[in-house]
Amino acid sequence: QKEVEQNSGPLSVPEGAIASLNCTYSDRVSQSFFWYRQYSGKSPELIMSIYSNGDKEDGRFTAQLNKASQYVSLLIRDSQPSDSATYLCAVKRGNKLVFGAGTILRVKS
Amino acid sequence: DADVTQTPRNRITKTGKRIMLECSQTKGHDRMYWYRQDPGLGLRLIYYSFDVKDINKGEISDGYSVSRQAQAKFSLSLESAIPNQTALYFCATSDDLVAGYTFGSGTRLTVV
């Protein structure tokens, strides 16, 4: 079992819809979680971080964390073609981040 | 100028050659990391360092070495490059991981 798992996709949504990206992790003691967006050939950029159970909202983005289920998700409201990218989930383990393989999101106009 | 600068941006090298990838940062972060990214495998940690005297192996350190020349500089070397080291390499820095990483722009390495 991988430490951080994501569905590779691609996840296709129409413009204006809600995109839901999911991530599960295996280490029950994990406390800090991050979502990165990566455009093709570019470096990852941080979208959201979340540490507590529940929801955290930032503009069109909402991160959701459920530590009991070892599950973290990212919702993107009013999806735009510019949101088309690979989304990486990362979990803090000790002094480093462990990344999932990423989910490809395609927003169709 | 970028906070985390990687050089070169692209490199094609031959099997068996020694190659060095360089990373410098102006963030003032103590923690620096080298990852490689392969399609379908995500980002995998090669080496990381918390100061010039502290070097730690990641999950895939075989075939690689690093040097932390200063707080701001962290280099990755491939002593004898092989084709399966063809990948996108990222340097990242962090303060205390509360804000995650700041990534460099990446080095695309091709070993032929």
PDB file of C-alpha atoms in Angstrom:
ATOM      1  CA  GLN A   1       0.000   0.000   0.000  1.00  0.00           C
ATOM      2  CA  LYS A   2       1.324   3.424  -0.965  1.00  0.00           C
ATOM      3  CA  GLU A   3       1.671   5.943   1.828  1.00  0.00           C
ATOM      4  CA  VAL A   4      -0.380   8.553  -0.051  1.00  0.00           C
ATOM      5  CA  GLU A   5      -2.862   7.431  -2.696  1.00  0.00           C
ATOM      6  CA  GLN A   6      -4.711   9.405  -5.314  1.00  0.00           C
ATOM      7  CA  ASN A   7      -6.796   8.402  -8.296  1.00  0.00           C
ATOM      8  CA  SER A   8      -4.647   9.223 -11.307  1.00  0.00           C
ATOM      9  CA  GLY A   9      -7.618  10.342 -13.414  1.00  0.00           C
ATOM     10  CA  PRO A  10      -8.071  12.097 -15.642  1.00  0.00           C
ATOM     11  CA  LEU A  11     -11.057  13.662 -13.941  1.00  0.00           C
ATOM     12  CA  SER A  12     -13.078  15.591 -16.493  1.00  0.00           C
ATOM     13  CA  VAL A  13     -15.595  18.242 -15.431  1.00  0.00           C
ATOM     14  CA  PRO A  14     -17.461  20.900 -17.409  1.00  0.00           C
ATOM     15  CA  GLU A  15     -16.650  24.548 -16.888  1.00  0.00           C
ATOM     16  CA  GLY A  16     -18.530  25.947 -13.901  1.00  0.00           C
ATOM     17  CA  ALA A  17     -18.933  22.586 -12.172  1.00  0.00           C
ATOM     18  CA  ILE A  18     -17.443  21.444  -8.865  1.00  0.00           C
ATOM     19  CA  ALA A  19     -14.326  19.282  -9.151  1.00  0.00           C
ATOM     20  CA  SER A  20     -13.721  16.881  -6.278  1.00  0.00           C
ATOM     21  CA  LEU A  21     -10.234  15.476  -5.777  1.00  0.00           C
ATOM     22  CA  ASN A  22      -9.544  12.795  -3.205  1.00  0.00           C
ATOM     23  CA  CYS A  23      -6.546  11.494  -1.298  1.00  0.00           C
ATOM     24  CA  THR A  24      -6.067   8.782   1.308  1.00  0.00           C
ATOM     25  CA  TYR A  25      -3.038   8.254   3.524  1.00  0.00           C
ATOM     26  CA  SER A  26      -1.794   5.308   5.510  1.00  0.00           C
ATOM     27  CA  ASP A  27       0.022   6.823   8.505  1.00  0.00           C
ATOM     28  CA  ARG A  28      -2.600   7.424  11.159  1.00  0.00           C
ATOM     29  CA  VAL A  29      -0.384   9.858  13.093  1.00  0.00           C
ATOM     30  CA  SER A  30      -0.086  12.311  10.179  1.00  0.00           C
ATOM     31  CA  GLN A  31      -1.057  15.839  11.209  1.00  0.00           C
ATOM     32  CA  SER A  32      -0.384  18.167   8.274  1.00  0.00           C
ATOM     33  CA  PHE A  33      -1.698  17.939   4.739  1.00  0.00           C
ATOM     34  CA  PHE A  34      -1.107  19.960   1.604  1.00  0.00           C
ATOM     35  CA  TRP A  35      -2.581  20.325  -1.869  1.00  0.00           C
ATOM     36  CA  TYR A  36      -0.331  21.420  -4.733  1.00  0.00           C
ATOM     37  CA  ARG A  37      -1.261  22.288  -8.303  1.00  0.00           C
ATOM     38  CA  GLN A  38       1.192  21.451 -11.075  1.00  0.00           C
ATOM     39  CA  TYR A  39       0.855  22.563 -14.680  1.00  0.00           C
ATOM     40  CA  SER A  40       2.551  20.378 -17.279  1.00  0.00           C
ATOM     41  CA  GLY A  41       6.324  20.828 -17.186  1.00  0.00           C
ATOM     42  CA  LYS A  42       6.131  23.336 -14.337  1.00  0.00           C
ATOM     43  CA  SER A  43       6.893  23.139 -10.642  1.00  0.00           C
ATOM     44  CA  PRO A  44       4.223  22.386  -8.028  1.00  0.00           C
ATOM     45  CA  GLU A  45       2.631  25.385  -6.341  1.00  0.00           C
ATOM     46  CA  LEU A  46       0.887  25.289  -2.985  1.00  0.00           C
ATOM     47  CA  ILE A  47      -2.885  25.779  -3.042  1.00  0.00           C
ATOM     48  CA  MET A  48      -3.988  24.829   0.459  1.00  0.00           C
ATOM     49  CA  SER A  49      -2.767  23.371   3.694  1.00  0.00           C
ATOM     50  CA  ILE A  50      -4.998  21.807   6.357  1.00  0.00           C
ATOM     51  CA  TYR A  51      -4.246  20.513   9.832  1.00  0.00           C
ATOM     52  CA  SER A  52      -7.582  20.120  11.627  1.00  0.00           C
ATOM     53  CA  ASN A  53     -10.586  17.952  10.921  1.00  0.00           C
ATOM     54  CA  GLY A  54     -13.289  19.685   8.939  1.00  0.00           C
ATOM     55  CA  ASP A  55     -13.300  22.156   6.087  1.00  0.00           C
ATOM     56  CA  LYS A  56     -10.976  25.000   5.194  1.00  0.00           C
ATOM     57  CA  GLU A  57     -12.020  27.429   2.488  1.00  0.00           C
ATOM     58  CA  ASP A  58      -9.907  29.786   0.383  1.00  0.00           C
ATOM     59  CA  GLY A  59     -11.699  31.423  -2.508  1.00  0.00           C
ATOM     60  CA  ARG A  60     -12.954  28.748  -4.898  1.00  0.00           C
ATOM     61  CA  PHE A  61     -10.991  26.049  -3.079  1.00  0.00           C
ATOM     62  CA  THR A  62     -12.103  23.997  -0.074  1.00  0.00           C
ATOM     63  CA  ALA A  63      -9.934  21.402   1.620  1.00  0.00           C
ATOM     64  CA  GLN A  64     -11.632  18.756   3.729  1.00  0.00           C
ATOM     65  CA  LEU A  65      -9.889  16.557   6.287  1.00  0.00           C
ATOM     66  CA  ASN A  66     -11.195  13.468   8.067  1.00  0.00           C
ATOM     67  CA  LYS A  67      -8.448  11.990  10.215  1.00  0.00           C
ATOM     68  CA  ALA A  68     -10.597   9.095  11.439  1.00  0.00           C
ATOM     69  CA  SER A  69     -11.043   7.931   7.848  1.00  0.00           C
ATOM     70  CA  GLN A  70      -7.505   9.038   6.845  1.00  0.00           C
ATOM     71  CA  TYR A  71      -8.971  10.998   3.995  1.00  0.00           C
ATOM     72  CA  VAL A  72      -8.323  14.488   2.633  1.00  0.00           C
ATOM     73  CA  SER A  73     -10.061  16.081  -0.310  1.00  0.00           C
ATOM     74  CA  LEU A  74      -9.971  19.255  -2.394  1.00  0.00           C
ATOM     75  CA  LEU A  75     -13.088  20.814  -3.880  1.00  0.00           C
ATOM     76  CA  ILE A  76     -12.812  23.376  -6.646  1.00  0.00           C
ATOM     77  CA  ARG A  77     -15.992  25.367  -7.198  1.00  0.00           C
ATOM     78  CA  ASP A  78     -16.864  27.083 -10.468  1.00  0.00           C
ATOM     79  CA  SER A  79     -14.111  25.157 -12.261  1.00  0.00           C
ATOM     80  CA  GLN A  80     -12.326  27.042 -15.030  1.00  0.00           C
ATOM     81  CA  PRO A  81     -10.263  25.752 -17.966  1.00  0.00           C
ATOM     82  CA  SER A  82      -7.249  27.347 -16.243  1.00  0.00           C
ATOM     83  CA  ASP A  83      -7.748  24.860 -13.378  1.00  0.00           C
ATOM     84  CA  SER A  84      -6.741  22.038 -15.746  1.00  0.00           C
ATOM     85  CA  ALA A  85      -3.589  20.637 -14.143  1.00  0.00           C
ATOM     86  CA  THR A  86      -2.291  17.809 -11.993  1.00  0.00           C
ATOM     87  CA  TYR A  87      -3.188  18.094  -8.314  1.00  0.00           C
ATOM     88  CA  LEU A  88      -0.756  16.603  -5.811  1.00  0.00           C
ATOM     89  CA  CYS A  89      -1.695  15.618  -2.285  1.00  0.00           C
ATOM     90  CA  ALA A  90       1.147  15.698   0.257  1.00  0.00           C
ATOM     91  CA  VAL A  91       1.368  14.499   3.842  1.00  0.00           C
ATOM     92  CA  LYS A  92       3.953  15.629   6.366  1.00  0.00           C
ATOM     93  CA  ARG A  93       5.975  12.730   7.739  1.00  0.00           C
ATOM     94  CA  GLY A  94       8.672  13.776  10.170  1.00  0.00           C
ATOM     95  CA  ASN A  95      10.717  16.510   8.505  1.00  0.00           C
ATOM     96  CA  LYS A  96       9.589  15.895   4.950  1.00  0.00           C
ATOM     97  CA  LEU A  97       6.545  15.685   2.728  1.00  0.00           C
ATOM     98  CA  VAL A  98       5.373  12.473   1.088  1.00  0.00           C
ATOM     99  CA  PHE A  99       3.472  13.009  -2.148  1.00  0.00           C
ATOM    100  CA  GLY A 100       0.782  11.106  -3.950  1.00  0.00           C
ATOM    101  CA  ALA A 101       1.217  10.475  -7.666  1.00  0.00           C
ATOM    102  CA  GLY A 102      -1.344  13.168  -8.471  1.00  0.00           C
ATOM    103  CA  THR A 103      -4.742  13.447 -10.125  1.00  0.00           C
ATOM    104  CA  ILE A 104      -5.067  14.976 -13.595  1.00  0.00           C
ATOM    105  CA  LEU A 105      -7.982  17.401 -13.795  1.00  0.00           C
ATOM    106  CA  ARG A 106      -9.426  18.525 -17.120  1.00  0.00           C
ATOM    107  CA  VAL A 107     -11.998  21.295 -17.202  1.00  0.00           C
ATOM    108  CA  LYS A 108     -13.875  21.429 -20.483  1.00  0.00           C
ATOM    109  CA  SER A 109     -15.229  24.719 -21.790  1.00  0.00           C
TER     110      SER A 109
ATOM    111  CA  ASP B   1      14.654  36.651  -9.380  1.00  0.00           C
ATOM    112  CA  ALA B   2      13.124  33.362  -8.313  1.00  0.00           C
ATOM    113  CA  ASP B   3      13.283  32.392  -4.645  1.00  0.00           C
ATOM    114  CA  VAL B   4      14.617  28.934  -5.543  1.00  0.00           C
ATOM    115  CA  THR B   5      16.771  28.686  -8.657  1.00  0.00           C
ATOM    116  CA  GLN B   6      17.775  25.462 -10.348  1.00  0.00           C
ATOM    117  CA  THR B   7      20.399  25.107 -13.040  1.00  0.00           C
ATOM    118  CA  PRO B   8      20.463  23.859 -15.700  1.00  0.00           C
ATOM    119  CA  ARG B   9      16.797  23.904 -16.807  1.00  0.00           C
ATOM    120  CA  ASN B  10      17.362  21.156 -19.351  1.00  0.00           C
ATOM    121  CA  ARG B  11      20.238  18.763 -19.860  1.00  0.00           C
ATOM    122  CA  ILE B  12      20.950  15.856 -22.131  1.00  0.00           C
ATOM    123  CA  THR B  13      23.875  13.688 -21.123  1.00  0.00           C
ATOM    124  CA  LYS B  14      25.357  10.355 -22.083  1.00  0.00           C
ATOM    125  CA  THR B  15      25.351   7.169 -20.089  1.00  0.00           C
ATOM    126  CA  GLY B  16      28.307   7.017 -17.723  1.00  0.00           C
ATOM    127  CA  LYS B  17      28.884  10.754 -17.520  1.00  0.00           C
ATOM    128  CA  ARG B  18      29.016  12.646 -14.245  1.00  0.00           C
ATOM    129  CA  ILE B  19      26.522  15.461 -13.955  1.00  0.00           C
ATOM    130  CA  MET B  20      25.721  18.013 -11.285  1.00  0.00           C
ATOM    131  CA  LEU B  21      22.405  19.780 -10.771  1.00  0.00           C
ATOM    132  CA  GLU B  22      22.510  22.938  -8.730  1.00  0.00           C
ATOM    133  CA  CYS B  23      20.007  24.635  -6.478  1.00  0.00           C
ATOM    134  CA  SER B  24      20.284  27.998  -4.759  1.00  0.00           C
ATOM    135  CA  GLN B  25      17.733  29.848  -2.666  1.00  0.00           C
ATOM    136  CA  THR B  26      17.138  33.309  -1.285  1.00  0.00           C
ATOM    137  CA  LYS B  27      14.384  32.260   1.126  1.00  0.00           C
ATOM    138  CA  GLY B  28      16.757  31.900   4.069  1.00  0.00           C
ATOM    139  CA  HIS B  29      15.393  28.408   4.701  1.00  0.00           C
ATOM    140  CA  ASP B  30      17.529  25.831   6.471  1.00  0.00           C
ATOM    141  CA  ARG B  31      15.804  22.793   4.974  1.00  0.00           C
ATOM    142  CA  MET B  32      16.524  21.806   1.389  1.00  0.00           C
ATOM    143  CA  TYR B  33      15.322  18.767  -0.540  1.00  0.00           C
ATOM    144  CA  TRP B  34      15.899  17.012  -3.849  1.00  0.00           C
ATOM    145  CA  TYR B  35      13.047  15.105  -5.493  1.00  0.00           C
ATOM    146  CA  ARG B  36      12.655  13.398  -8.823  1.00  0.00           C
ATOM    147  CA  GLN B  37       9.365  13.137 -10.666  1.00  0.00           C
ATOM    148  CA  ASP B  38       8.447  10.360 -13.067  1.00  0.00           C
ATOM    149  CA  PRO B  39       5.103   9.939 -14.836  1.00  0.00           C
ATOM    150  CA  GLY B  40       2.712   7.927 -12.674  1.00  0.00           C
ATOM    151  CA  LEU B  41       5.125   7.803  -9.738  1.00  0.00           C
ATOM    152  CA  GLY B  42       4.828  11.284  -8.370  1.00  0.00           C
ATOM    153  CA  LEU B  43       7.589  13.036  -6.472  1.00  0.00           C
ATOM    154  CA  ARG B  44      10.120  10.802  -4.745  1.00  0.00           C
ATOM    155  CA  LEU B  45      12.657  12.056  -2.241  1.00  0.00           C
ATOM    156  CA  ILE B  46      16.336  11.581  -3.091  1.00  0.00           C
ATOM    157  CA  TYR B  47      18.200  13.504  -0.373  1.00  0.00           C
ATOM    158  CA  TYR B  48      17.525  16.250   2.112  1.00  0.00           C
ATOM    159  CA  SER B  49      19.547  18.535   4.370  1.00  0.00           C
ATOM    160  CA  PHE B  50      18.844  20.696   7.379  1.00  0.00           C
ATOM    161  CA  ASP B  51      22.197  22.481   7.438  1.00  0.00           C
ATOM    162  CA  VAL B  52      25.665  22.213   5.904  1.00  0.00           C
ATOM    163  CA  LYS B  53      26.640  19.419   8.297  1.00  0.00           C
ATOM    164  CA  ASP B  54      23.397  17.476   8.023  1.00  0.00           C
ATOM    165  CA  ILE B  55      22.715  15.273   4.997  1.00  0.00           C
ATOM    166  CA  ASN B  56      20.030  12.590   4.936  1.00  0.00           C
ATOM    167  CA  LYS B  57      19.137   9.910   2.414  1.00  0.00           C
ATOM    168  CA  GLY B  58      15.652   9.774   1.017  1.00  0.00           C
ATOM    169  CA  GLU B  59      13.798   6.789  -0.397  1.00  0.00           C
ATOM    170  CA  ILE B  60      15.767   6.599  -3.673  1.00  0.00           C
ATOM    171  CA  SER B  61      19.318   7.801  -2.938  1.00  0.00           C
ATOM    172  CA  ASP B  62      21.208   5.013  -4.771  1.00  0.00           C
ATOM    173  CA  GLY B  63      23.184   6.412  -7.687  1.00  0.00           C
ATOM    174  CA  TYR B  64      23.031   9.977  -6.359  1.00  0.00           C
ATOM    175  CA  SER B  65      25.117  12.123  -4.024  1.00  0.00           C
ATOM    176  CA  VAL B  66      24.651  15.624  -2.668  1.00  0.00           C
ATOM    177  CA  SER B  67      26.655  18.529  -1.320  1.00  0.00           C
ATOM    178  CA  ARG B  68      25.393  21.345   0.881  1.00  0.00           C
ATOM    179  CA  GLN B  69      27.967  24.034   0.152  1.00  0.00           C
ATOM    180  CA  ALA B  70      26.221  26.747   2.143  1.00  0.00           C
ATOM    181  CA  GLN B  71      22.862  27.382   3.704  1.00  0.00           C
ATOM    182  CA  ALA B  72      21.676  28.673   0.355  1.00  0.00           C
ATOM    183  CA  LYS B  73      23.168  26.018  -1.944  1.00  0.00           C
ATOM    184  CA  PHE B  74      22.424  22.327  -2.330  1.00  0.00           C
ATOM    185  CA  SER B  75      23.769  20.334  -5.280  1.00  0.00           C
ATOM    186  CA  LEU B  76      22.782  16.912  -6.574  1.00  0.00           C
ATOM    187  CA  SER B  77      25.279  14.757  -8.458  1.00  0.00           C
ATOM    188  CA  LEU B  78      24.871  11.699 -10.613  1.00  0.00           C
ATOM    189  CA  GLU B  79      28.283  10.057 -10.508  1.00  0.00           C
ATOM    190  CA  SER B  80      27.676   7.814 -13.507  1.00  0.00           C
ATOM    191  CA  ALA B  81      24.394   8.622 -15.210  1.00  0.00           C
ATOM    192  CA  ILE B  82      22.167   5.819 -16.467  1.00  0.00           C
ATOM    193  CA  PRO B  83      19.058   6.039 -18.684  1.00  0.00           C
ATOM    194  CA  ASN B  84      16.609   5.247 -15.872  1.00  0.00           C
ATOM    195  CA  GLN B  85      17.726   8.463 -14.186  1.00  0.00           C
ATOM    196  CA  THR B  86      15.957  10.351 -16.947  1.00  0.00           C
ATOM    197  CA  ALA B  87      13.381  12.410 -15.039  1.00  0.00           C
ATOM    198  CA  LEU B  88      12.288  15.860 -13.916  1.00  0.00           C
ATOM    199  CA  TYR B  89      14.276  16.908 -10.849  1.00  0.00           C
ATOM    200  CA  PHE B  90      13.023  19.428  -8.318  1.00  0.00           C
ATOM    201  CA  CYS B  91      14.774  21.221  -5.511  1.00  0.00           C
ATOM    202  CA  ALA B  92      12.567  22.414  -2.658  1.00  0.00           C
ATOM    203  CA  THR B  93      13.107  24.452   0.473  1.00  0.00           C
ATOM    204  CA  SER B  94      11.202  24.843   3.697  1.00  0.00           C
ATOM    205  CA  ASP B  95      11.304  26.794   6.918  1.00  0.00           C
ATOM    206  CA  ASP B  96       9.480  24.497   9.338  1.00  0.00           C
ATOM    207  CA  LEU B  97       7.067  22.707   6.990  1.00  0.00           C
ATOM    208  CA  VAL B  98       4.103  24.658   8.364  1.00  0.00           C
ATOM    209  CA  ALA B  99       3.826  26.309   4.955  1.00  0.00           C
ATOM    210  CA  GLY B 100       4.958  23.269   2.994  1.00  0.00           C
ATOM    211  CA  TYR B 101       7.699  23.582   0.392  1.00  0.00           C
ATOM    212  CA  THR B 102       8.830  26.233  -2.066  1.00  0.00           C
ATOM    213  CA  PHE B 103       9.893  24.489  -5.259  1.00  0.00           C
ATOM    214  CA  GLY B 104      12.448  25.467  -7.846  1.00  0.00           C
ATOM    215  CA  SER B 105      11.474  25.489 -11.504  1.00  0.00           C
ATOM    216  CA  GLY B 106      12.926  22.049 -12.117  1.00  0.00           C
ATOM    217  CA  THR B 107      15.637  20.438 -14.231  1.00  0.00           C
ATOM    218  CA  ARG B 108      14.625  18.116 -17.032  1.00  0.00           C
ATOM    219  CA  LEU B 109      17.411  15.542 -17.339  1.00  0.00           C
ATOM    220  CA  THR B 110      17.686  13.085 -20.197  1.00  0.00           C
ATOM    221  CA  VAL B 111      20.310  10.329 -20.123  1.00  0.00           C
ATOM    222  CA  VAL B 112      20.943   8.722 -23.519  1.00  0.00           C
TER     223      VAL B 112
END
